[in-house]
């Protein structure tokens, strides 16, 4: 299994408690549109991601991340 696949699996596992709409999760799932997250949910989720992967996601980076796939790419880059 590739690092990216492992990151994707971990990210989707971390999304589950926040996935109140039970949206199907894929690379193109959007946090605002599909999951309908508010800013507080985003902050809680980002904290969970940062703790899990021991990384820091800057506010600028957060602003550019709209989909699960983009988040996986960002985590992969930050872990490198």
Short mmCIF file of N, CA and C in Angstrom, two decimals:
data_model
loop_
_atom_site.label_atom_id
_atom_site.label_comp_id
_atom_site.label_asym_id
_atom_site.label_seq_id
_atom_site.Cartn_x
_atom_site.Cartn_y
_atom_site.Cartn_z
N UNK A 1 0.85 -1.18 0.00
CA UNK A 1 0.00 0.00 0.00
C UNK A 1 0.90 1.25 0.00
N UNK A 2 0.56 2.21 -0.84
CA UNK A 2 1.40 3.41 -0.94
C UNK A 2 1.14 4.34 0.24
N UNK A 3 2.09 5.27 0.46
CA UNK A 3 1.92 6.26 1.52
C UNK A 3 0.65 7.07 1.30
N UNK A 4 0.39 7.42 0.04
CA UNK A 4 -0.78 8.24 -0.26
C UNK A 4 -2.07 7.49 0.09
N UNK A 5 -2.11 6.20 -0.20
CA UNK A 5 -3.29 5.40 0.13
C UNK A 5 -3.47 5.33 1.64
N UNK A 6 -2.39 5.15 2.36
CA UNK A 6 -2.46 5.11 3.83
C UNK A 6 -2.94 6.44 4.38
N UNK A 7 -2.43 7.54 3.83
CA UNK A 7 -2.85 8.87 4.27
C UNK A 7 -4.34 9.05 3.98
N UNK A 8 -4.78 8.67 2.78
CA UNK A 8 -6.19 8.79 2.42
C UNK A 8 -7.06 8.00 3.40
N UNK A 9 -6.66 6.77 3.71
CA UNK A 9 -7.43 5.94 4.63
C UNK A 9 -7.51 6.57 6.02
N UNK A 10 -6.39 7.12 6.48
CA UNK A 10 -6.37 7.77 7.79
C UNK A 10 -7.23 9.03 7.79
N UNK A 11 -7.13 9.84 6.74
CA UNK A 11 -7.93 11.06 6.63
C UNK A 11 -9.42 10.72 6.64
N UNK A 12 -9.81 9.72 5.86
CA UNK A 12 -11.24 9.38 5.82
C UNK A 12 -11.71 8.82 7.16
N UNK A 13 -10.84 8.09 7.85
CA UNK A 13 -11.19 7.60 9.20
C UNK A 13 -11.40 8.78 10.15
N UNK A 14 -10.55 9.80 10.04
CA UNK A 14 -10.67 10.98 10.90
C UNK A 14 -11.89 11.83 10.55
N UNK A 15 -12.34 11.75 9.30
CA UNK A 15 -13.52 12.52 8.89
C UNK A 15 -14.79 11.92 9.49
N UNK A 16 -14.83 10.60 9.64
CA UNK A 16 -16.06 9.90 10.05
C UNK A 16 -16.81 10.55 11.21
N UNK A 17 -16.16 10.88 12.34
CA UNK A 17 -16.92 11.47 13.45
C UNK A 17 -17.55 12.83 13.10
N UNK A 18 -16.99 13.50 12.09
CA UNK A 18 -17.48 14.82 11.68
C UNK A 18 -18.47 14.72 10.51
N UNK A 19 -18.66 13.53 9.97
CA UNK A 19 -19.47 13.33 8.76
C UNK A 19 -20.94 13.12 9.13
N UNK A 20 -21.57 14.18 9.62
CA UNK A 20 -22.96 14.11 10.08
C UNK A 20 -23.93 13.80 8.95
N UNK A 21 -23.57 14.16 7.73
CA UNK A 21 -24.46 13.95 6.58
C UNK A 21 -24.26 12.57 5.96
N UNK A 22 -23.31 11.82 6.51
CA UNK A 22 -22.98 10.49 5.97
C UNK A 22 -22.68 10.56 4.47
N UNK A 23 -21.98 11.62 4.07
CA UNK A 23 -21.60 11.79 2.67
C UNK A 23 -20.58 10.71 2.30
N UNK A 24 -20.66 10.26 1.06
CA UNK A 24 -19.66 9.30 0.57
C UNK A 24 -18.34 10.03 0.43
N UNK A 25 -17.27 9.40 0.92
CA UNK A 25 -15.96 10.05 0.92
C UNK A 25 -15.11 9.55 -0.22
N UNK A 26 -14.60 10.50 -0.99
CA UNK A 26 -13.70 10.20 -2.10
C UNK A 26 -12.75 11.35 -2.29
N UNK A 27 -11.88 11.24 -3.27
CA UNK A 27 -10.88 12.28 -3.55
C UNK A 27 -11.52 13.65 -3.78
N UNK A 28 -12.68 13.65 -4.43
CA UNK A 28 -13.30 14.93 -4.81
C UNK A 28 -14.37 15.42 -3.83
N UNK A 29 -14.53 14.73 -2.69
CA UNK A 29 -15.48 15.18 -1.67
C UNK A 29 -15.03 16.53 -1.14
N UNK A 30 -15.93 17.51 -1.14
CA UNK A 30 -15.59 18.85 -0.64
C UNK A 30 -16.05 19.00 0.81
N UNK A 31 -15.26 19.75 1.56
CA UNK A 31 -15.57 19.94 2.98
C UNK A 31 -16.76 20.87 3.16
N UNK A 32 -16.84 21.92 2.36
CA UNK A 32 -17.95 22.86 2.50
C UNK A 32 -19.20 22.37 1.79
N UNK A 33 -19.07 21.96 0.55
CA UNK A 33 -20.24 21.58 -0.23
C UNK A 33 -20.84 20.25 0.16
N UNK A 34 -20.02 19.18 0.13
CA UNK A 34 -20.52 17.83 0.39
C UNK A 34 -20.74 17.56 1.88
N UNK A 35 -19.79 17.97 2.70
CA UNK A 35 -19.88 17.68 4.13
C UNK A 35 -20.59 18.78 4.91
N UNK A 36 -20.69 19.97 4.29
CA UNK A 36 -21.37 21.12 4.89
C UNK A 36 -20.81 21.49 6.26
N UNK A 37 -19.47 21.55 6.34
CA UNK A 37 -18.83 21.89 7.60
C UNK A 37 -18.80 23.39 7.82
N UNK A 38 -18.98 23.80 9.08
CA UNK A 38 -18.81 25.20 9.44
C UNK A 38 -17.36 25.40 9.89
N UNK A 39 -17.01 26.63 10.18
CA UNK A 39 -15.61 26.94 10.49
C UNK A 39 -15.13 26.24 11.77
N UNK A 40 -16.01 26.07 12.74
CA UNK A 40 -15.62 25.39 13.98
C UNK A 40 -15.30 23.92 13.73
N UNK A 41 -16.11 23.27 12.90
CA UNK A 41 -15.85 21.87 12.55
C UNK A 41 -14.53 21.75 11.82
N UNK A 42 -14.27 22.68 10.90
CA UNK A 42 -13.01 22.67 10.16
C UNK A 42 -11.83 22.78 11.12
N UNK A 43 -11.92 23.69 12.08
CA UNK A 43 -10.82 23.87 13.04
C UNK A 43 -10.60 22.61 13.88
N UNK A 44 -11.67 21.98 14.33
CA UNK A 44 -11.56 20.74 15.11
C UNK A 44 -10.92 19.63 14.27
N UNK A 45 -11.36 19.54 13.01
CA UNK A 45 -10.83 18.51 12.12
C UNK A 45 -9.36 18.75 11.80
N UNK A 46 -8.99 20.00 11.53
CA UNK A 46 -7.59 20.32 11.24
C UNK A 46 -6.72 19.95 12.44
N UNK A 47 -7.20 20.23 13.65
CA UNK A 47 -6.45 19.87 14.86
C UNK A 47 -6.24 18.35 14.92
N UNK A 48 -7.27 17.59 14.57
CA UNK A 48 -7.17 16.12 14.58
C UNK A 48 -6.15 15.65 13.55
N UNK A 49 -6.16 16.26 12.37
CA UNK A 49 -5.20 15.91 11.31
C UNK A 49 -3.77 16.24 11.76
N UNK A 50 -3.61 17.44 12.32
CA UNK A 50 -2.27 17.86 12.76
C UNK A 50 -1.73 16.92 13.85
N UNK A 51 -2.59 16.54 14.78
CA UNK A 51 -2.17 15.62 15.85
C UNK A 51 -1.81 14.25 15.29
N UNK A 52 -2.66 13.74 14.41
CA UNK A 52 -2.47 12.39 13.86
C UNK A 52 -1.16 12.28 13.08
N UNK A 53 -0.87 13.29 12.27
CA UNK A 53 0.30 13.22 11.38
C UNK A 53 1.50 14.01 11.90
N UNK A 54 1.34 14.70 13.05
CA UNK A 54 2.40 15.51 13.64
C UNK A 54 2.92 16.54 12.63
N UNK A 55 1.97 17.31 12.09
CA UNK A 55 2.28 18.36 11.11
C UNK A 55 1.56 19.64 11.52
N UNK A 56 1.88 20.74 10.87
CA UNK A 56 1.18 22.01 11.04
C UNK A 56 0.64 22.43 9.68
N UNK A 57 -0.66 22.68 9.62
CA UNK A 57 -1.30 23.16 8.39
C UNK A 57 -1.57 24.64 8.60
N UNK A 58 -0.90 25.48 7.83
CA UNK A 58 -1.05 26.93 8.00
C UNK A 58 -2.44 27.39 7.55
N UNK A 59 -2.82 28.57 8.01
CA UNK A 59 -4.11 29.14 7.61
C UNK A 59 -4.16 29.33 6.09
N UNK A 60 -3.05 29.77 5.49
CA UNK A 60 -3.00 29.95 4.04
C UNK A 60 -3.24 28.63 3.32
N UNK A 61 -2.62 27.58 3.83
CA UNK A 61 -2.78 26.26 3.23
C UNK A 61 -4.24 25.78 3.39
N UNK A 62 -4.79 26.00 4.58
CA UNK A 62 -6.19 25.60 4.83
C UNK A 62 -7.13 26.26 3.84
N UNK A 63 -6.87 27.53 3.54
CA UNK A 63 -7.74 28.28 2.64
C UNK A 63 -7.75 27.68 1.23
N UNK A 64 -6.66 27.01 0.84
CA UNK A 64 -6.55 26.44 -0.50
C UNK A 64 -7.10 25.02 -0.60
N UNK A 65 -7.31 24.36 0.54
CA UNK A 65 -7.73 22.96 0.54
C UNK A 65 -9.26 22.89 0.56
N UNK A 66 -9.82 22.38 -0.53
CA UNK A 66 -11.28 22.29 -0.64
C UNK A 66 -11.79 20.87 -0.68
N UNK A 67 -10.92 19.92 -1.07
CA UNK A 67 -11.37 18.53 -1.22
C UNK A 67 -10.51 17.58 -0.38
N UNK A 68 -11.02 16.39 -0.19
CA UNK A 68 -10.28 15.35 0.53
C UNK A 68 -8.95 15.07 -0.18
N UNK A 69 -8.98 14.97 -1.50
CA UNK A 69 -7.77 14.70 -2.27
C UNK A 69 -6.71 15.77 -2.08
N UNK A 70 -7.13 17.04 -2.05
CA UNK A 70 -6.19 18.13 -1.83
C UNK A 70 -5.58 18.05 -0.43
N UNK A 71 -6.39 17.65 0.54
CA UNK A 71 -5.87 17.50 1.90
C UNK A 71 -4.85 16.37 1.96
N UNK A 72 -5.15 15.26 1.32
CA UNK A 72 -4.21 14.13 1.29
C UNK A 72 -2.89 14.56 0.66
N UNK A 73 -2.96 15.30 -0.45
CA UNK A 73 -1.75 15.80 -1.10
C UNK A 73 -0.95 16.71 -0.16
N UNK A 74 -1.65 17.59 0.56
CA UNK A 74 -0.99 18.52 1.48
C UNK A 74 -0.31 17.77 2.62
N UNK A 75 -0.99 16.78 3.18
CA UNK A 75 -0.41 15.99 4.27
C UNK A 75 0.83 15.25 3.77
N UNK A 76 0.72 14.66 2.59
CA UNK A 76 1.84 13.92 2.00
C UNK A 76 3.05 14.84 1.83
N UNK A 77 2.81 16.06 1.36
CA UNK A 77 3.88 17.03 1.15
C UNK A 77 4.51 17.48 2.49
N UNK A 78 3.65 17.72 3.49
CA UNK A 78 4.14 18.18 4.79
C UNK A 78 4.91 17.10 5.53
N UNK A 79 4.57 15.85 5.29
CA UNK A 79 5.26 14.74 5.96
C UNK A 79 6.61 14.43 5.32
N UNK A 80 6.81 14.89 4.10
CA UNK A 80 8.05 14.55 3.35
C UNK A 80 9.27 15.23 3.94
#
